[in-house]
Short mmCIF file of C-alpha atoms in Angstrom, two decimals:
data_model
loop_
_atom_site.label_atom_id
_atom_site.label_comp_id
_atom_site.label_asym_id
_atom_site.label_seq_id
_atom_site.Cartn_x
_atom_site.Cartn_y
_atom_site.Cartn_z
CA UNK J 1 -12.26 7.52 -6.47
CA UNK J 2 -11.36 4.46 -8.04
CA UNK J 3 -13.42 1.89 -9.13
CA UNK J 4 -11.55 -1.72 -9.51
CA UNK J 5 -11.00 -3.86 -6.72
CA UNK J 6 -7.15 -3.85 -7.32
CA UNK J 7 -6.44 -0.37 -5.88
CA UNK J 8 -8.23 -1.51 -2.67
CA UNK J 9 -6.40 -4.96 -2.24
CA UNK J 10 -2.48 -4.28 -1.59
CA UNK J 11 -3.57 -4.77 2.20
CA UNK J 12 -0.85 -5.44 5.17
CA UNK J 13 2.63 -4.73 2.83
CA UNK J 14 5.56 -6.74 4.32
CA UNK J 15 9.31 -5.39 3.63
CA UNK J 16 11.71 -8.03 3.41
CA UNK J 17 15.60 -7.92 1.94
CA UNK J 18 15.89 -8.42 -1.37
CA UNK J 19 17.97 -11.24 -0.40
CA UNK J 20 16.11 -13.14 1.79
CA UNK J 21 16.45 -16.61 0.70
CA UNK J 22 13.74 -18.42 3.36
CA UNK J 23 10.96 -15.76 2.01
CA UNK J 24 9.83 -18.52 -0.49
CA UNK J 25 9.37 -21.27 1.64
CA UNK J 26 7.28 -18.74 3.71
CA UNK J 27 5.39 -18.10 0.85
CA UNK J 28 4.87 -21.88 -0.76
CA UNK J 29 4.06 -23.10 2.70
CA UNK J 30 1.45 -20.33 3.48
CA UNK J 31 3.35 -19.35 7.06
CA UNK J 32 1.63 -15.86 7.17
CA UNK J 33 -2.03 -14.74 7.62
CA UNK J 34 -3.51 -14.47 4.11
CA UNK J 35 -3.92 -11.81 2.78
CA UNK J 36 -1.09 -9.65 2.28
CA UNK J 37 1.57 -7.90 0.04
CA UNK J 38 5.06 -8.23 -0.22
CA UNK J 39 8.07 -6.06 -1.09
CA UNK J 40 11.29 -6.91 -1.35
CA UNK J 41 13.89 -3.81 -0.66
CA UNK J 42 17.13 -3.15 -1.78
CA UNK J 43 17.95 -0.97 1.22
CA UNK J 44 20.48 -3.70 3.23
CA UNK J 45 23.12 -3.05 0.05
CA UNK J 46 25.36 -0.69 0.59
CA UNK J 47 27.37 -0.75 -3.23
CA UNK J 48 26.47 -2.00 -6.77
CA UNK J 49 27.97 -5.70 -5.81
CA UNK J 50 26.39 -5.90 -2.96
CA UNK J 51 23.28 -4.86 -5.10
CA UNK J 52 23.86 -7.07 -7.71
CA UNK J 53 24.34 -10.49 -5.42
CA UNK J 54 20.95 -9.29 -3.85
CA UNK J 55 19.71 -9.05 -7.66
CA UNK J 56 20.87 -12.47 -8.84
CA UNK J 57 19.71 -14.03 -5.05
CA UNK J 58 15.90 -12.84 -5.81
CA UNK J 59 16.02 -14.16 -9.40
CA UNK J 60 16.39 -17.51 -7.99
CA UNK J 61 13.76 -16.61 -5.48
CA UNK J 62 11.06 -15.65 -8.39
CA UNK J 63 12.23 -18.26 -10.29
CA UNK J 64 11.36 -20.75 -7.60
CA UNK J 65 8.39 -19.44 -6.83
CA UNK J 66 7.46 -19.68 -10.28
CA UNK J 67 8.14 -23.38 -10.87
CA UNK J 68 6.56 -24.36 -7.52
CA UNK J 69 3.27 -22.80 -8.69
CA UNK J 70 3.65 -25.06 -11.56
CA UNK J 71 3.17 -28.08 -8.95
CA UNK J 72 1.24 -27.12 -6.17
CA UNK J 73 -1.68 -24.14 -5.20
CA UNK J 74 -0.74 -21.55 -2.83
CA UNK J 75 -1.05 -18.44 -2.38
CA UNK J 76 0.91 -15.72 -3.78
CA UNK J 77 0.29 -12.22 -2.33
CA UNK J 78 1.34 -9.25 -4.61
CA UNK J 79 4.64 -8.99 -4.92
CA UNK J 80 6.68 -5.61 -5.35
CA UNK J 81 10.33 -4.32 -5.78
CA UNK J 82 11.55 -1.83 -4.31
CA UNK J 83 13.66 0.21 -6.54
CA UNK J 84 17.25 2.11 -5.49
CA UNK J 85 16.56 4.53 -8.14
CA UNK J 86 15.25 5.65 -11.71
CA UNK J 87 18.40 4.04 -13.84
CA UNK J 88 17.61 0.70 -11.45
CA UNK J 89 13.90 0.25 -13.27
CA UNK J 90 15.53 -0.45 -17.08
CA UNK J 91 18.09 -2.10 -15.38
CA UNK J 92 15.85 -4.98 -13.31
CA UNK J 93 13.54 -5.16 -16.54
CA UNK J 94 16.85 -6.22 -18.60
CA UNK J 95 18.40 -8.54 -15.83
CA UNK J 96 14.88 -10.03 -14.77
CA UNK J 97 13.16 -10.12 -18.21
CA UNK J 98 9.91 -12.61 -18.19
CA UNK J 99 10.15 -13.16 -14.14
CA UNK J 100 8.74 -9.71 -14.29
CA UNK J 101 5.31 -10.98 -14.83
CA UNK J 102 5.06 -12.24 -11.35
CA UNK J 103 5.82 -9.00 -10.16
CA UNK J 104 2.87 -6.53 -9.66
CA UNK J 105 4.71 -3.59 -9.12
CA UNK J 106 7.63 -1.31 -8.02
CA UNK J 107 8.30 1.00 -5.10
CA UNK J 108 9.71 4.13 -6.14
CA UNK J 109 11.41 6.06 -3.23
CA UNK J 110 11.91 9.48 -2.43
CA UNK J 111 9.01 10.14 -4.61
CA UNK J 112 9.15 13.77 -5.47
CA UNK J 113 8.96 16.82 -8.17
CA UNK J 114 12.43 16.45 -9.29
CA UNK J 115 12.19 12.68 -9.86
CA UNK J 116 8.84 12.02 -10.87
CA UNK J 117 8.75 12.47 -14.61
CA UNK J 118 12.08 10.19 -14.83
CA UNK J 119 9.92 7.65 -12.98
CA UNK J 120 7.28 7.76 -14.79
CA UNK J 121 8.92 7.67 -18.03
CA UNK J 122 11.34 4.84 -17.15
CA UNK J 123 7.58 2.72 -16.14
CA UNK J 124 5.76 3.49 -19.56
CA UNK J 125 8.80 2.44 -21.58
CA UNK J 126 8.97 -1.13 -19.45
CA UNK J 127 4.77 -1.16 -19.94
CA UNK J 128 4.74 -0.25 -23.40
CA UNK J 129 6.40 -3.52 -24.01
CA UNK J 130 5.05 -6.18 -21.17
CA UNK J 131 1.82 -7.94 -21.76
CA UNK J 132 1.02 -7.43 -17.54
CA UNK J 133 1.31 -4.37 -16.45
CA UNK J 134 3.15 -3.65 -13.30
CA UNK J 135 1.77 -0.80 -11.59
CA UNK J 136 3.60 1.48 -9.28
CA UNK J 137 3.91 3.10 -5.56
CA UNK J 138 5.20 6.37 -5.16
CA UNK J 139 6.96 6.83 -1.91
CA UNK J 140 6.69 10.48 -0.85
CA UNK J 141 9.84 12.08 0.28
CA UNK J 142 8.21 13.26 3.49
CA UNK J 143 11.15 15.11 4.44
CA UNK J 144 11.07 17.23 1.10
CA UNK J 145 7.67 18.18 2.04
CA UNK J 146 8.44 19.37 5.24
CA UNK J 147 9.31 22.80 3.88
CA UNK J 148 5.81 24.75 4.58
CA UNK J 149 6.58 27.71 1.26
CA UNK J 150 6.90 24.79 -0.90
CA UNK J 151 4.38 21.79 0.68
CA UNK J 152 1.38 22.81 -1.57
CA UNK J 153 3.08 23.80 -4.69
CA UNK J 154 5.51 20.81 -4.66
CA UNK J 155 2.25 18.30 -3.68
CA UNK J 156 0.54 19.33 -6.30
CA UNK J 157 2.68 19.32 -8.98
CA UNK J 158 3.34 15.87 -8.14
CA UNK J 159 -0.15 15.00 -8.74
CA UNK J 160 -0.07 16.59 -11.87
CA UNK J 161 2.71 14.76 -13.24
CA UNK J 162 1.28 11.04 -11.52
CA UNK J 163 -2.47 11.93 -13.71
CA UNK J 164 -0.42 11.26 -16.87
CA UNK J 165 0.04 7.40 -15.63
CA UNK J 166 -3.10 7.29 -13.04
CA UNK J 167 -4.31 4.07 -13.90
CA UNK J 168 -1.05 2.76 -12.93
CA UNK J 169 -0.80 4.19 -9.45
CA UNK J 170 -1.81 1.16 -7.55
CA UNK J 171 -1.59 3.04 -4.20
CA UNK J 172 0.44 6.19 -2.94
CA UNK J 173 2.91 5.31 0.35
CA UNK J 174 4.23 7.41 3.06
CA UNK J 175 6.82 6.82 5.08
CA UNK J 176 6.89 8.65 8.46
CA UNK J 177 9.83 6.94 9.72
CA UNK J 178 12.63 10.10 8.85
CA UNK J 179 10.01 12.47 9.33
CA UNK J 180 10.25 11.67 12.76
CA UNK J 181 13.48 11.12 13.17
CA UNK J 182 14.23 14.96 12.14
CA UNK J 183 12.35 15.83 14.75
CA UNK J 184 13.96 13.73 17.67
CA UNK J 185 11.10 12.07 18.13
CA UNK J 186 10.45 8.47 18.24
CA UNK J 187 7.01 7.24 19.65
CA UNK J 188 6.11 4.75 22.73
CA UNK J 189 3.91 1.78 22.09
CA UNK J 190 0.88 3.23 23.45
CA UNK J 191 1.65 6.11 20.77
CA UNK J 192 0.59 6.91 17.74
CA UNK J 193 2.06 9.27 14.66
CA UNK J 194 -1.22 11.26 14.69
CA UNK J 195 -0.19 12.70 18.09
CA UNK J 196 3.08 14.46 16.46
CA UNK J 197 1.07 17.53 14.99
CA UNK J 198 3.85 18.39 12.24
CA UNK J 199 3.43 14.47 11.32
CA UNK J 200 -0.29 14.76 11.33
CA UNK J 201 -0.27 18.01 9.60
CA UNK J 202 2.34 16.51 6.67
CA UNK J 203 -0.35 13.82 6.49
CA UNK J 204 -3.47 15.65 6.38
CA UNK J 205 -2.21 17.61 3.62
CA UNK J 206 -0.88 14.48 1.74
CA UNK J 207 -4.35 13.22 1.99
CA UNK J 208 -6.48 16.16 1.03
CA UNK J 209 -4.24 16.44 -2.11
CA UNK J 210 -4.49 13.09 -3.47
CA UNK J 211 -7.32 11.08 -1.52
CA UNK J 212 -10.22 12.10 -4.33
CA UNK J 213 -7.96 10.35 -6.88
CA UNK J 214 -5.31 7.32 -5.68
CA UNK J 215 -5.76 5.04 -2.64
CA UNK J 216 -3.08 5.56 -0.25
CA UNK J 217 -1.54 3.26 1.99
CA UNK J 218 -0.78 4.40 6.08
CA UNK J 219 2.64 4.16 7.60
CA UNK J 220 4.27 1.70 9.36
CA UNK J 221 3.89 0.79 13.43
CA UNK J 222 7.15 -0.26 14.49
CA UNK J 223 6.04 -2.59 17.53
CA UNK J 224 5.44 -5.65 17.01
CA UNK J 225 6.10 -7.26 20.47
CA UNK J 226 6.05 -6.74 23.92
CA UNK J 227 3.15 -4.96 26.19
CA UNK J 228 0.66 -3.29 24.18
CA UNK J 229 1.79 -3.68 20.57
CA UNK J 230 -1.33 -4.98 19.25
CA UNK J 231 -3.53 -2.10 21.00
CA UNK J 232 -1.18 0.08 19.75
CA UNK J 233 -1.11 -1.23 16.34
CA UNK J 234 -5.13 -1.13 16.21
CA UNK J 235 -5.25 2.09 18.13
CA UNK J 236 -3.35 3.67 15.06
CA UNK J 237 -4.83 1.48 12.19
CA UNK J 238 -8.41 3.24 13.85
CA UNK J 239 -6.93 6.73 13.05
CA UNK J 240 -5.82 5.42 9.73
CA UNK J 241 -8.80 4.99 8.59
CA UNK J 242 -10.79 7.78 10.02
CA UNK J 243 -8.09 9.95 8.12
CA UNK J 244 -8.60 8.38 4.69
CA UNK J 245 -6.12 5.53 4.31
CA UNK J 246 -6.25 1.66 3.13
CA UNK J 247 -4.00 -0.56 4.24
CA UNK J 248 -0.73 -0.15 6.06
CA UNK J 249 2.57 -0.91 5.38
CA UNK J 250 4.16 -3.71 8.24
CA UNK J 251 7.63 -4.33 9.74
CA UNK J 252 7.06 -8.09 10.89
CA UNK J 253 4.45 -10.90 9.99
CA UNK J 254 3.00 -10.95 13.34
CA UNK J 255 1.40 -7.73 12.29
CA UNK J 256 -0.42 -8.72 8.94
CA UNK J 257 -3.17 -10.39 11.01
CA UNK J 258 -3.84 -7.51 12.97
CA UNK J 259 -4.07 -5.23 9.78
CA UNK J 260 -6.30 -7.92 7.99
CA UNK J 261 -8.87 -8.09 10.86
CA UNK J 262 -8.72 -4.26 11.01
CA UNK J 263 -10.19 -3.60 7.21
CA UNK J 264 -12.98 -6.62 7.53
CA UNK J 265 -15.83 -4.86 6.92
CA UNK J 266 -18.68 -4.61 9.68
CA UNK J 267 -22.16 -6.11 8.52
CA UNK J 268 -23.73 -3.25 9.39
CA UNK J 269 -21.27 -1.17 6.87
CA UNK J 270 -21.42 -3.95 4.29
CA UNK J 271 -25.43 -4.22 4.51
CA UNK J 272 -25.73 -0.09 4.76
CA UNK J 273 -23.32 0.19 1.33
CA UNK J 274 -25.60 -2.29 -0.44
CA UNK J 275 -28.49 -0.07 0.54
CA UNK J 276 -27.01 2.80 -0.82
CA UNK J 277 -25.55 1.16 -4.04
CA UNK J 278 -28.99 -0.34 -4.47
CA UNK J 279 -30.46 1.66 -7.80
CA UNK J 280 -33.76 1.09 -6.47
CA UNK J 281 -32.96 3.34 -3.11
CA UNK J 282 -30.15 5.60 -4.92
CA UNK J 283 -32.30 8.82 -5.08
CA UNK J 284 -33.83 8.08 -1.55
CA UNK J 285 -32.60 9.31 1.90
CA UNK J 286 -33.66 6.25 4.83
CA UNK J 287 -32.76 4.89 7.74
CA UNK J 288 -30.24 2.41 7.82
CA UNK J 289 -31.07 -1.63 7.79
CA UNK J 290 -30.96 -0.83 11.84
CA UNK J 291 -32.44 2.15 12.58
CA UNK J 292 -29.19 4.01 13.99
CA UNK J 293 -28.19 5.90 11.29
CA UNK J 294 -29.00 7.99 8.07
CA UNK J 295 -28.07 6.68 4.34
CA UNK J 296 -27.96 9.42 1.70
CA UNK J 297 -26.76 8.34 -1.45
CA UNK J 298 -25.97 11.28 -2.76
CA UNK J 299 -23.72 11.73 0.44
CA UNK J 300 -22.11 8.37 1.26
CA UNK J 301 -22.12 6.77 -2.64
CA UNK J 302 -17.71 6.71 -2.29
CA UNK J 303 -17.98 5.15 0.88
CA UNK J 304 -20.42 2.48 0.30
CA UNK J 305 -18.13 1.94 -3.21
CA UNK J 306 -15.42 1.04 -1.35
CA UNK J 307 -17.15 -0.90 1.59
CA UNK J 308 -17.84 -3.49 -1.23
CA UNK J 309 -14.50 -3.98 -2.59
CA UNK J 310 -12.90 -4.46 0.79
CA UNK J 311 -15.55 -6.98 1.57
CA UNK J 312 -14.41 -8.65 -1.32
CA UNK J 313 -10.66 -8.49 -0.47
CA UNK J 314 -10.95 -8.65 3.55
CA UNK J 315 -14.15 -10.62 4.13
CA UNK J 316 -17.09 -9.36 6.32
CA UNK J 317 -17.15 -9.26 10.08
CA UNK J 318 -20.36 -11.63 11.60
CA UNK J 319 -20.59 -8.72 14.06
#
């Protein structure tokens, strides 16, 4: 598992357009719950000019943001790129240069065997040469992994390749979205992806592979009005967790709220995983601090690990 609070804090993620020109006022002016990430996509552009204007249009946008931190505190949430492709990574770190330190890291779609090791490549040359690193998030091609024959061999190969750069895997995503659409399925409100078995299965085995070693971060809810989005949303985030993932990727602002108040931390977790971190208690098997449950160290030493650092990133509930 991984021990630094950073892996554990990239939270609600918000997509926006590259080219979204009232994101930074948004941002300066605090408009959304705090905390949460931010990535800006390329995936509105249909050609390289279309590309490029969206390019030049978030310069500006990191530039401002950069001289407005200069004259007032506010605060910034981590802020990724979204990537159209391998050649685009030596391509931004040319046309963006120093603005590049604000940026913690890039989104690399369609994650996958044939790709990877251009990736990864492309990322040490940029890190080999900036004094922050910027980490990255694999997007798995979920609808490369659909193929059963290849699933296992093709997932782990792809964690083979990501161990040569794992301290720069921030967080593994996976998007659900085309999985689901190949399937002509698209969910109700009061639904949730873990009730598509083929979805659940592709996750479950996503999970098993790389869960020991990377934090990964759940799929997107696409409600986010009307009747029943926020069960829904929680209803989902609830399976989320129980399946091994930290923090979920959004669609709208309304939902970062929702996702924050989902991964505070319980008093009763946060005052069971001091118990068990305690080096006083660590060989000892007890009751917990109420008498409900059992704490074995030996057993629940991972969990109570990461119990802290989401404390520390989501807050504790009074509850």
């Amino acid at each position: 598992m991984k021990d630094s609070g950073i892996y554990y804090s990239l939270g609600a993620l918000l997509y926006t357009a590259a080219d979204n020109t009232n994101i930074i006022d948004d941002i300066i002016f605090e408009k959304f719950n705090i905390p949460f990430s931010l990535a800006f996509s390329f995936d509105t552009t249909s050609n390289d000019a279309e590309a490029d204007k969206a390019e030049n249009i978030l310069v500006k946008t990191l530039d401002k943001l950069f001289v407005a931190k200069k004259e007032r505190n506010f605060y910034i949430p981590k802020l990724f790129i979204r990537v159209l492709s391998t050649a685009h990574i030596p391509h931004l770190y040319k046309k963006f240069g120093s603005l590049l330190d604000l940026i913690t890291g890039f989104i690399l779609p369609d994650f996958s065997v044939s790709n990877a090791d251009v990736y990864i490549y492309e990322m040490q040359r940029i890190n080999s040469v900036l004094s922050t690193p910027v980490y990255i998030l694999p997007e798995l091609d979920g609808i490369a992994l659909l193929d059963l024959k290849s699933r296992y061999i093709d997932l782990y190969s792809i964690k083979e390749r990501l161990a040569t750069y794992e301290d720069y895997v921030l967080n593994l995503l996976v998007s659900t979205g085309s999985v689901l659409n190949s399937f002509c399925v698209r969910r109700r409100v009061d639904e949730n992806i873990y009730q598509s078995s083929p979805v659940a299965s592709l996750l479950a085995d996503i999970v098993t592979v790389f869960a020991t070693d990377y934090i990964l971060c759940a799929p997107a809810f696409e409600y986010y009005a009307g009747i029943g989005w926020e069960e829904g949303l929680l209803k989902e985030i609830e399976f989320d967790k129980m399946n091994g993932f930290v923090g979920k990727a959004v669609v709208h602002p309304k939902q970062i709220s929702i996702v924050n108040d989902a991964y505070k931390v319980s008093s009763i977790d946060y005052d069971d995983a001091q118990s068990v971190l305690d080096d006083k208690k660590i060989y000892q098997v007890c009751a917990n601090v109420n008498d409900t449950r059992i704490n074995e160290p030996k057993i629940h030493y991972s969990w109570a690990v990461q119990v802290i650092f989401l404390a520390k990133y989501f807050g504790v509930k009074k509850y």
